[in-house]
């Protein structure tokens, strides 16, 4: 005789697995990792802005910017159309016989640009340099900055910046054949002084630069004259401005 339990129905449960419902739990991890990385970069930037001075930030900005030697013609650096010709003064002069000074200017700027690319410190030093073409020749002007003078105040003692700058410029000048003239200029002093130092100071500073050039790679015979102009060629708008403390190195025609 069959028992009661033998008549119980058998239930078969089928479990359907949907292929569309696969594993999808890792996508959020990628998005979260991107978010964490972005936040880390943001807080690192905030920390850097807080931990550095304005001068340091300016230096960083200049490091990631192209090195440009200023010119008073409003054109900075060496144009793309000058190419490799600017690196060779003889070739540049041959290709631009109508304006050899412009070719010389391009050559000097190219040399300074190459030297400035060596380090951020070199780029900062080259902020003191302006070049321009005059009837006399190519002028390489080295001038004070507000926060960075080239000489110890009221003396003819070169600062470390000027010593480095003179070495840089001498390397560029050495690759030319032009004779060199040196002109010293200083800012105006108060008229109430019993004896104004402008004449002595401009002459002494020009001669100090001559000595620095001769200690580097520039032959002494290439220097044709050393002149002090006192404050007679200062900026009319502000004769006492630090930028009037300057040295002009003139590559003569």
PDB file of C-alpha atoms in Angstrom:
ATOM      1  CA  UNK A   1       0.000   0.000   0.000  1.00  0.00           C
ATOM      2  CA  UNK A   2       1.308   3.468  -0.917  1.00  0.00           C
ATOM      3  CA  UNK A   3       1.784   5.891   1.891  1.00  0.00           C
ATOM      4  CA  UNK A   4       0.454   9.404   1.883  1.00  0.00           C
ATOM      5  CA  UNK A   5       3.893  10.898   1.306  1.00  0.00           C
ATOM      6  CA  UNK A   6       4.317   8.983  -1.917  1.00  0.00           C
ATOM      7  CA  UNK A   7       1.446  10.879  -3.533  1.00  0.00           C
ATOM      8  CA  UNK A   8       2.969  14.396  -2.879  1.00  0.00           C
ATOM      9  CA  UNK A   9       3.515  16.381  -6.134  1.00  0.00           C
ATOM     10  CA  UNK A  10       7.101  16.987  -7.256  1.00  0.00           C
ATOM     11  CA  UNK A  11       7.842  20.691  -7.866  1.00  0.00           C
ATOM     12  CA  UNK A  12      10.665  21.575 -10.243  1.00  0.00           C
ATOM     13  CA  UNK A  13      11.881  25.188  -9.974  1.00  0.00           C
ATOM     14  CA  UNK A  14      13.684  26.530 -13.017  1.00  0.00           C
ATOM     15  CA  UNK A  15      16.055  29.465 -12.495  1.00  0.00           C
ATOM     16  CA  UNK A  16      16.441  31.628 -15.580  1.00  0.00           C
ATOM     17  CA  UNK A  17      19.734  33.543 -15.805  1.00  0.00           C
ATOM     18  CA  UNK A  18      19.506  36.726 -17.848  1.00  0.00           C
ATOM     19  CA  UNK A  19      22.565  37.478 -19.956  1.00  0.00           C
ATOM     20  CA  UNK A  20      21.825  41.202 -19.762  1.00  0.00           C
ATOM     21  CA  UNK A  21      22.174  41.249 -16.017  1.00  0.00           C
ATOM     22  CA  UNK A  22      25.895  40.459 -15.950  1.00  0.00           C
ATOM     23  CA  UNK A  23      28.470  41.899 -13.583  1.00  0.00           C
ATOM     24  CA  UNK A  24      28.476  45.693 -13.724  1.00  0.00           C
ATOM     25  CA  UNK A  25      29.750  46.719 -10.321  1.00  0.00           C
ATOM     26  CA  UNK A  26      33.210  48.018 -11.453  1.00  0.00           C
ATOM     27  CA  UNK A  27      32.209  51.007 -13.575  1.00  0.00           C
ATOM     28  CA  UNK A  28      31.760  53.295 -10.579  1.00  0.00           C
ATOM     29  CA  UNK A  29      35.311  52.546  -9.458  1.00  0.00           C
ATOM     30  CA  UNK A  30      36.746  54.077 -12.625  1.00  0.00           C
ATOM     31  CA  UNK A  31      34.648  57.216 -12.212  1.00  0.00           C
ATOM     32  CA  UNK A  32      35.586  57.431  -8.540  1.00  0.00           C
ATOM     33  CA  UNK A  33      39.293  57.071  -9.353  1.00  0.00           C
ATOM     34  CA  UNK A  34      39.032  59.921 -11.869  1.00  0.00           C
ATOM     35  CA  UNK A  35      37.290  62.060  -9.263  1.00  0.00           C
ATOM     36  CA  UNK A  36      39.929  61.345  -6.602  1.00  0.00           C
ATOM     37  CA  UNK A  37      42.732  62.127  -9.067  1.00  0.00           C
ATOM     38  CA  UNK A  38      41.116  65.431 -10.023  1.00  0.00           C
ATOM     39  CA  UNK A  39      40.650  66.382  -6.362  1.00  0.00           C
ATOM     40  CA  UNK A  40      44.261  65.505  -5.579  1.00  0.00           C
ATOM     41  CA  UNK A  41      45.469  67.707  -8.443  1.00  0.00           C
ATOM     42  CA  UNK A  42      43.203  70.525  -7.265  1.00  0.00           C
ATOM     43  CA  UNK A  43      44.446  70.443  -3.665  1.00  0.00           C
ATOM     44  CA  UNK A  44      48.051  70.152  -4.862  1.00  0.00           C
ATOM     45  CA  UNK A  45      47.534  73.293  -6.947  1.00  0.00           C
ATOM     46  CA  UNK A  46      46.003  75.092  -3.955  1.00  0.00           C
ATOM     47  CA  UNK A  47      48.962  74.079  -1.807  1.00  0.00           C
ATOM     48  CA  UNK A  48      51.474  75.310  -4.392  1.00  0.00           C
ATOM     49  CA  UNK A  49      49.705  78.663  -4.696  1.00  0.00           C
ATOM     50  CA  UNK A  50      49.797  79.052  -0.927  1.00  0.00           C
ATOM     51  CA  UNK A  51      53.381  77.852  -0.459  1.00  0.00           C
ATOM     52  CA  UNK A  52      55.087  79.979  -3.147  1.00  0.00           C
ATOM     53  CA  UNK A  53      55.734  83.695  -3.423  1.00  0.00           C
ATOM     54  CA  UNK A  54      54.594  85.912  -6.267  1.00  0.00           C
ATOM     55  CA  UNK A  55      58.155  86.050  -7.600  1.00  0.00           C
ATOM     56  CA  UNK A  56      58.435  82.246  -7.561  1.00  0.00           C
ATOM     57  CA  UNK A  57      55.129  81.887  -9.376  1.00  0.00           C
ATOM     58  CA  UNK A  58      56.301  84.401 -11.971  1.00  0.00           C
ATOM     59  CA  UNK A  59      59.466  82.386 -12.420  1.00  0.00           C
ATOM     60  CA  UNK A  60      57.464  79.195 -12.931  1.00  0.00           C
ATOM     61  CA  UNK A  61      55.262  80.936 -15.470  1.00  0.00           C
ATOM     62  CA  UNK A  62      58.294  82.194 -17.383  1.00  0.00           C
ATOM     63  CA  UNK A  63      59.827  78.721 -17.305  1.00  0.00           C
ATOM     64  CA  UNK A  64      56.879  77.320 -19.253  1.00  0.00           C
ATOM     65  CA  UNK A  65      56.763  80.291 -21.629  1.00  0.00           C
ATOM     66  CA  UNK A  66      58.967  80.766 -24.706  1.00  0.00           C
ATOM     67  CA  UNK A  67      62.154  82.700 -24.075  1.00  0.00           C
ATOM     68  CA  UNK A  68      61.869  86.074 -25.779  1.00  0.00           C
ATOM     69  CA  UNK A  69      64.566  88.724 -25.797  1.00  0.00           C
ATOM     70  CA  UNK A  70      62.855  92.095 -25.918  1.00  0.00           C
ATOM     71  CA  UNK A  71      63.518  94.525 -28.732  1.00  0.00           C
ATOM     72  CA  UNK A  72      62.463  98.141 -28.926  1.00  0.00           C
ATOM     73  CA  UNK A  73      61.030  97.574 -32.383  1.00  0.00           C
ATOM     74  CA  UNK A  74      58.201  95.643 -30.752  1.00  0.00           C
ATOM     75  CA  UNK A  75      59.298  92.288 -32.187  1.00  0.00           C
ATOM     76  CA  UNK A  76      60.546  89.800 -29.642  1.00  0.00           C
ATOM     77  CA  UNK A  77      62.790  86.828 -30.255  1.00  0.00           C
ATOM     78  CA  UNK A  78      63.740  85.395 -33.583  1.00  0.00           C
ATOM     79  CA  UNK A  79      61.053  85.048 -36.228  1.00  0.00           C
ATOM     80  CA  UNK A  80      60.262  81.700 -37.761  1.00  0.00           C
ATOM     81  CA  UNK A  81      61.173  82.983 -41.203  1.00  0.00           C
ATOM     82  CA  UNK A  82      64.751  83.618 -40.106  1.00  0.00           C
ATOM     83  CA  UNK A  83      65.338  79.902 -39.482  1.00  0.00           C
ATOM     84  CA  UNK A  84      68.849  78.597 -39.234  1.00  0.00           C
ATOM     85  CA  UNK A  85      70.299  81.557 -41.083  1.00  0.00           C
ATOM     86  CA  UNK A  86      70.193  83.564 -37.859  1.00  0.00           C
ATOM     87  CA  UNK A  87      72.555  81.049 -36.248  1.00  0.00           C
ATOM     88  CA  UNK A  88      75.256  81.878 -38.790  1.00  0.00           C
ATOM     89  CA  UNK A  89      75.995  85.623 -39.059  1.00  0.00           C
ATOM     90  CA  UNK A  90      77.887  85.256 -42.335  1.00  0.00           C
ATOM     91  CA  UNK A  91      75.033  83.340 -43.945  1.00  0.00           C
ATOM     92  CA  UNK A  92      72.440  85.719 -42.501  1.00  0.00           C
ATOM     93  CA  UNK A  93      74.351  88.723 -43.826  1.00  0.00           C
ATOM     94  CA  UNK A  94      74.663  87.131 -47.258  1.00  0.00           C
ATOM     95  CA  UNK A  95      70.936  86.467 -47.425  1.00  0.00           C
ATOM     96  CA  UNK A  96      69.991  89.905 -46.137  1.00  0.00           C
ATOM     97  CA  UNK A  97      72.614  92.246 -47.563  1.00  0.00           C
ATOM     98  CA  UNK A  98      70.176  95.145 -47.594  1.00  0.00           C
ATOM     99  CA  UNK A  99      69.942  95.087 -43.786  1.00  0.00           C
ATOM    100  CA  UNK A 100      73.028  93.470 -42.224  1.00  0.00           C
ATOM    101  CA  UNK A 101      72.252  94.949 -38.797  1.00  0.00           C
ATOM    102  CA  UNK A 102      68.887  93.202 -38.777  1.00  0.00           C
ATOM    103  CA  UNK A 103      70.674  89.937 -39.546  1.00  0.00           C
ATOM    104  CA  UNK A 104      73.156  90.647 -36.749  1.00  0.00           C
ATOM    105  CA  UNK A 105      70.293  91.417 -34.379  1.00  0.00           C
ATOM    106  CA  UNK A 106      68.636  88.126 -35.295  1.00  0.00           C
ATOM    107  CA  UNK A 107      71.906  86.286 -34.735  1.00  0.00           C
ATOM    108  CA  UNK A 108      72.421  87.814 -31.278  1.00  0.00           C
ATOM    109  CA  UNK A 109      68.832  87.116 -30.265  1.00  0.00           C
ATOM    110  CA  UNK A 110      69.154  83.542 -31.468  1.00  0.00           C
ATOM    111  CA  UNK A 111      72.296  83.071 -29.408  1.00  0.00           C
ATOM    112  CA  UNK A 112      70.710  84.573 -26.288  1.00  0.00           C
ATOM    113  CA  UNK A 113      67.574  82.515 -26.786  1.00  0.00           C
ATOM    114  CA  UNK A 114      69.628  79.333 -26.977  1.00  0.00           C
ATOM    115  CA  UNK A 115      71.540  80.242 -23.820  1.00  0.00           C
ATOM    116  CA  UNK A 116      68.317  81.185 -22.031  1.00  0.00           C
ATOM    117  CA  UNK A 117      66.834  77.777 -22.795  1.00  0.00           C
ATOM    118  CA  UNK A 118      69.492  76.133 -20.629  1.00  0.00           C
ATOM    119  CA  UNK A 119      67.662  76.890 -17.360  1.00  0.00           C
ATOM    120  CA  UNK A 120      64.947  78.977 -15.765  1.00  0.00           C
ATOM    121  CA  UNK A 121      67.642  81.017 -13.997  1.00  0.00           C
ATOM    122  CA  UNK A 122      69.112  81.992 -17.358  1.00  0.00           C
ATOM    123  CA  UNK A 123      65.675  83.051 -18.570  1.00  0.00           C
ATOM    124  CA  UNK A 124      65.209  85.289 -15.537  1.00  0.00           C
ATOM    125  CA  UNK A 125      68.609  86.906 -16.055  1.00  0.00           C
ATOM    126  CA  UNK A 126      67.792  87.696 -19.688  1.00  0.00           C
ATOM    127  CA  UNK A 127      64.916  89.915 -18.523  1.00  0.00           C
ATOM    128  CA  UNK A 128      67.603  92.594 -18.124  1.00  0.00           C
ATOM    129  CA  UNK A 129      68.391  92.560 -21.861  1.00  0.00           C
ATOM    130  CA  UNK A 130      66.966  94.757 -24.619  1.00  0.00           C
ATOM    131  CA  UNK A 131      68.362  94.929 -28.151  1.00  0.00           C
ATOM    132  CA  UNK A 132      67.827  97.632 -30.760  1.00  0.00           C
ATOM    133  CA  UNK A 133      69.328  98.773 -34.032  1.00  0.00           C
ATOM    134  CA  UNK A 134      70.698 102.331 -34.286  1.00  0.00           C
ATOM    135  CA  UNK A 135      72.702 104.315 -36.829  1.00  0.00           C
ATOM    136  CA  UNK A 136      75.848 103.405 -34.913  1.00  0.00           C
ATOM    137  CA  UNK A 137      75.214  99.674 -34.811  1.00  0.00           C
ATOM    138  CA  UNK A 138      73.421  97.032 -32.764  1.00  0.00           C
ATOM    139  CA  UNK A 139      72.883  98.033 -29.132  1.00  0.00           C
ATOM    140  CA  UNK A 140      72.622  95.361 -26.430  1.00  0.00           C
ATOM    141  CA  UNK A 141      71.268  97.161 -23.388  1.00  0.00           C
ATOM    142  CA  UNK A 142      71.648  95.747 -19.881  1.00  0.00           C
ATOM    143  CA  UNK A 143      69.466  97.586 -17.365  1.00  0.00           C
ATOM    144  CA  UNK A 144      68.404  97.404 -13.731  1.00  0.00           C
ATOM    145  CA  UNK A 145      65.104  95.871 -12.738  1.00  0.00           C
ATOM    146  CA  UNK A 146      63.216  97.255  -9.758  1.00  0.00           C
ATOM    147  CA  UNK A 147      63.920  94.210  -7.608  1.00  0.00           C
ATOM    148  CA  UNK A 148      67.251  93.257  -9.190  1.00  0.00           C
ATOM    149  CA  UNK A 149      70.013  95.861  -9.747  1.00  0.00           C
ATOM    150  CA  UNK A 150      73.144  95.187 -11.773  1.00  0.00           C
ATOM    151  CA  UNK A 151      75.453  97.102  -9.443  1.00  0.00           C
ATOM    152  CA  UNK A 152      75.561  97.538  -5.695  1.00  0.00           C
ATOM    153  CA  UNK A 153      73.680 100.757  -4.981  1.00  0.00           C
ATOM    154  CA  UNK A 154      75.678 103.942  -5.668  1.00  0.00           C
ATOM    155  CA  UNK A 155      78.837 101.967  -6.489  1.00  0.00           C
ATOM    156  CA  UNK A 156      80.533 100.389  -9.493  1.00  0.00           C
ATOM    157  CA  UNK A 157      80.635  96.965  -7.822  1.00  0.00           C
ATOM    158  CA  UNK A 158      78.924  94.415 -10.114  1.00  0.00           C
ATOM    159  CA  UNK A 159      76.313  92.150  -8.567  1.00  0.00           C
ATOM    160  CA  UNK A 160      76.286  88.395  -9.108  1.00  0.00           C
ATOM    161  CA  UNK A 161      73.510  88.911 -11.654  1.00  0.00           C
ATOM    162  CA  UNK A 162      75.636  91.266 -13.762  1.00  0.00           C
ATOM    163  CA  UNK A 163      78.603  88.904 -13.625  1.00  0.00           C
ATOM    164  CA  UNK A 164      76.444  86.095 -14.983  1.00  0.00           C
ATOM    165  CA  UNK A 165      74.756  88.356 -17.512  1.00  0.00           C
ATOM    166  CA  UNK A 166      78.072  89.663 -18.826  1.00  0.00           C
ATOM    167  CA  UNK A 167      79.276  86.105 -19.340  1.00  0.00           C
ATOM    168  CA  UNK A 168      76.115  85.217 -21.266  1.00  0.00           C
ATOM    169  CA  UNK A 169      76.321  88.268 -23.520  1.00  0.00           C
ATOM    170  CA  UNK A 170      80.059  87.793 -24.069  1.00  0.00           C
ATOM    171  CA  UNK A 171      79.378  84.293 -25.409  1.00  0.00           C
ATOM    172  CA  UNK A 172      76.966  85.759 -27.952  1.00  0.00           C
ATOM    173  CA  UNK A 173      79.245  88.670 -28.926  1.00  0.00           C
ATOM    174  CA  UNK A 174      82.247  86.376 -29.315  1.00  0.00           C
ATOM    175  CA  UNK A 175      80.575  84.721 -32.316  1.00  0.00           C
ATOM    176  CA  UNK A 176      80.470  88.036 -34.189  1.00  0.00           C
ATOM    177  CA  UNK A 177      83.279  90.049 -35.774  1.00  0.00           C
ATOM    178  CA  UNK A 178      82.087  93.531 -34.861  1.00  0.00           C
ATOM    179  CA  UNK A 179      84.107  95.927 -32.749  1.00  0.00           C
ATOM    180  CA  UNK A 180      82.512  96.824 -29.419  1.00  0.00           C
ATOM    181  CA  UNK A 181      81.829 100.123 -27.653  1.00  0.00           C
ATOM    182  CA  UNK A 182      80.681 100.319 -24.024  1.00  0.00           C
ATOM    183  CA  UNK A 183      78.504 103.147 -22.700  1.00  0.00           C
ATOM    184  CA  UNK A 184      77.548 103.652 -19.056  1.00  0.00           C
ATOM    185  CA  UNK A 185      74.385 105.464 -17.956  1.00  0.00           C
ATOM    186  CA  UNK A 186      72.999 106.170 -14.483  1.00  0.00           C
ATOM    187  CA  UNK A 187      69.782 107.550 -13.048  1.00  0.00           C
ATOM    188  CA  UNK A 188      69.501 111.164 -11.964  1.00  0.00           C
ATOM    189  CA  UNK A 189      70.328 112.102  -8.369  1.00  0.00           C
ATOM    190  CA  UNK A 190      68.728 114.925  -6.348  1.00  0.00           C
ATOM    191  CA  UNK A 191      69.956 118.352  -7.406  1.00  0.00           C
ATOM    192  CA  UNK A 192      70.547 119.291  -3.759  1.00  0.00           C
ATOM    193  CA  UNK A 193      73.628 117.067  -3.523  1.00  0.00           C
ATOM    194  CA  UNK A 194      76.837 119.051  -3.128  1.00  0.00           C
ATOM    195  CA  UNK A 195      78.599 116.779  -5.592  1.00  0.00           C
ATOM    196  CA  UNK A 196      76.670 114.615  -8.011  1.00  0.00           C
ATOM    197  CA  UNK A 197      78.271 111.189  -8.586  1.00  0.00           C
ATOM    198  CA  UNK A 198      76.735 110.637 -12.018  1.00  0.00           C
ATOM    199  CA  UNK A 199      79.824 111.254 -14.152  1.00  0.00           C
ATOM    200  CA  UNK A 200      82.243 109.215 -12.088  1.00  0.00           C
ATOM    201  CA  UNK A 201      79.713 106.459 -11.524  1.00  0.00           C
ATOM    202  CA  UNK A 202      78.779 106.031 -15.185  1.00  0.00           C
ATOM    203  CA  UNK A 203      82.447 105.903 -16.224  1.00  0.00           C
ATOM    204  CA  UNK A 204      83.384 103.472 -13.463  1.00  0.00           C
ATOM    205  CA  UNK A 205      80.484 101.152 -14.238  1.00  0.00           C
ATOM    206  CA  UNK A 206      81.274 101.111 -17.952  1.00  0.00           C
ATOM    207  CA  UNK A 207      84.899 100.271 -17.168  1.00  0.00           C
ATOM    208  CA  UNK A 208      83.823  97.550 -14.730  1.00  0.00           C
ATOM    209  CA  UNK A 209      81.857  95.882 -17.523  1.00  0.00           C
ATOM    210  CA  UNK A 210      84.884  96.184 -19.823  1.00  0.00           C
ATOM    211  CA  UNK A 211      86.945  94.281 -17.282  1.00  0.00           C
ATOM    212  CA  UNK A 212      84.268  91.602 -16.947  1.00  0.00           C
ATOM    213  CA  UNK A 213      84.102  91.152 -20.721  1.00  0.00           C
ATOM    214  CA  UNK A 214      87.870  90.846 -20.996  1.00  0.00           C
ATOM    215  CA  UNK A 215      87.904  88.222 -18.234  1.00  0.00           C
ATOM    216  CA  UNK A 216      85.526  86.102 -20.294  1.00  0.00           C
ATOM    217  CA  UNK A 217      85.991  85.218 -23.941  1.00  0.00           C
ATOM    218  CA  UNK A 218      86.067  88.687 -25.524  1.00  0.00           C
ATOM    219  CA  UNK A 219      89.499  89.831 -26.785  1.00  0.00           C
ATOM    220  CA  UNK A 220      90.527  93.218 -25.385  1.00  0.00           C
ATOM    221  CA  UNK A 221      91.447  94.505 -28.857  1.00  0.00           C
ATOM    222  CA  UNK A 222      87.799  94.346 -29.940  1.00  0.00           C
ATOM    223  CA  UNK A 223      86.781  97.008 -27.412  1.00  0.00           C
ATOM    224  CA  UNK A 224      87.111 100.368 -29.178  1.00  0.00           C
ATOM    225  CA  UNK A 225      85.925 102.778 -26.517  1.00  0.00           C
ATOM    226  CA  UNK A 226      84.477 103.023 -23.005  1.00  0.00           C
ATOM    227  CA  UNK A 227      82.296 106.055 -22.266  1.00  0.00           C
ATOM    228  CA  UNK A 228      80.238 107.380 -19.367  1.00  0.00           C
ATOM    229  CA  UNK A 229      77.197 109.530 -20.181  1.00  0.00           C
ATOM    230  CA  UNK A 230      76.144 110.281 -16.595  1.00  0.00           C
ATOM    231  CA  UNK A 231      72.378 110.957 -16.518  1.00  0.00           C
ATOM    232  CA  UNK A 232      72.326 112.933 -19.769  1.00  0.00           C
ATOM    233  CA  UNK A 233      70.344 110.278 -21.649  1.00  0.00           C
ATOM    234  CA  UNK A 234      67.817 109.316 -18.998  1.00  0.00           C
ATOM    235  CA  UNK A 235      64.124 108.777 -19.599  1.00  0.00           C
ATOM    236  CA  UNK A 236      62.517 112.242 -19.666  1.00  0.00           C
ATOM    237  CA  UNK A 237      59.369 111.029 -17.910  1.00  0.00           C
ATOM    238  CA  UNK A 238      61.224 109.600 -14.908  1.00  0.00           C
ATOM    239  CA  UNK A 239      64.964 110.408 -14.780  1.00  0.00           C
ATOM    240  CA  UNK A 240      65.320 108.691 -11.389  1.00  0.00           C
ATOM    241  CA  UNK A 241      63.837 105.361 -12.558  1.00  0.00           C
ATOM    242  CA  UNK A 242      66.036 102.289 -11.908  1.00  0.00           C
ATOM    243  CA  UNK A 243      65.942 101.381 -15.609  1.00  0.00           C
ATOM    244  CA  UNK A 244      68.144 104.424 -16.266  1.00  0.00           C
ATOM    245  CA  UNK A 245      70.958 102.521 -14.572  1.00  0.00           C
ATOM    246  CA  UNK A 246      72.107 100.676 -17.654  1.00  0.00           C
ATOM    247  CA  UNK A 247      75.068  99.592 -19.720  1.00  0.00           C
ATOM    248  CA  UNK A 248      75.002  99.644 -23.515  1.00  0.00           C
ATOM    249  CA  UNK A 249      77.182  97.230 -25.458  1.00  0.00           C
ATOM    250  CA  UNK A 250      77.285  98.513 -29.035  1.00  0.00           C
ATOM    251  CA  UNK A 251      78.336  96.225 -31.867  1.00  0.00           C
ATOM    252  CA  UNK A 252      79.686  98.838 -34.249  1.00  0.00           C
ATOM    253  CA  UNK A 253      79.046  98.799 -37.986  1.00  0.00           C
TER     254      UNK A 253
END
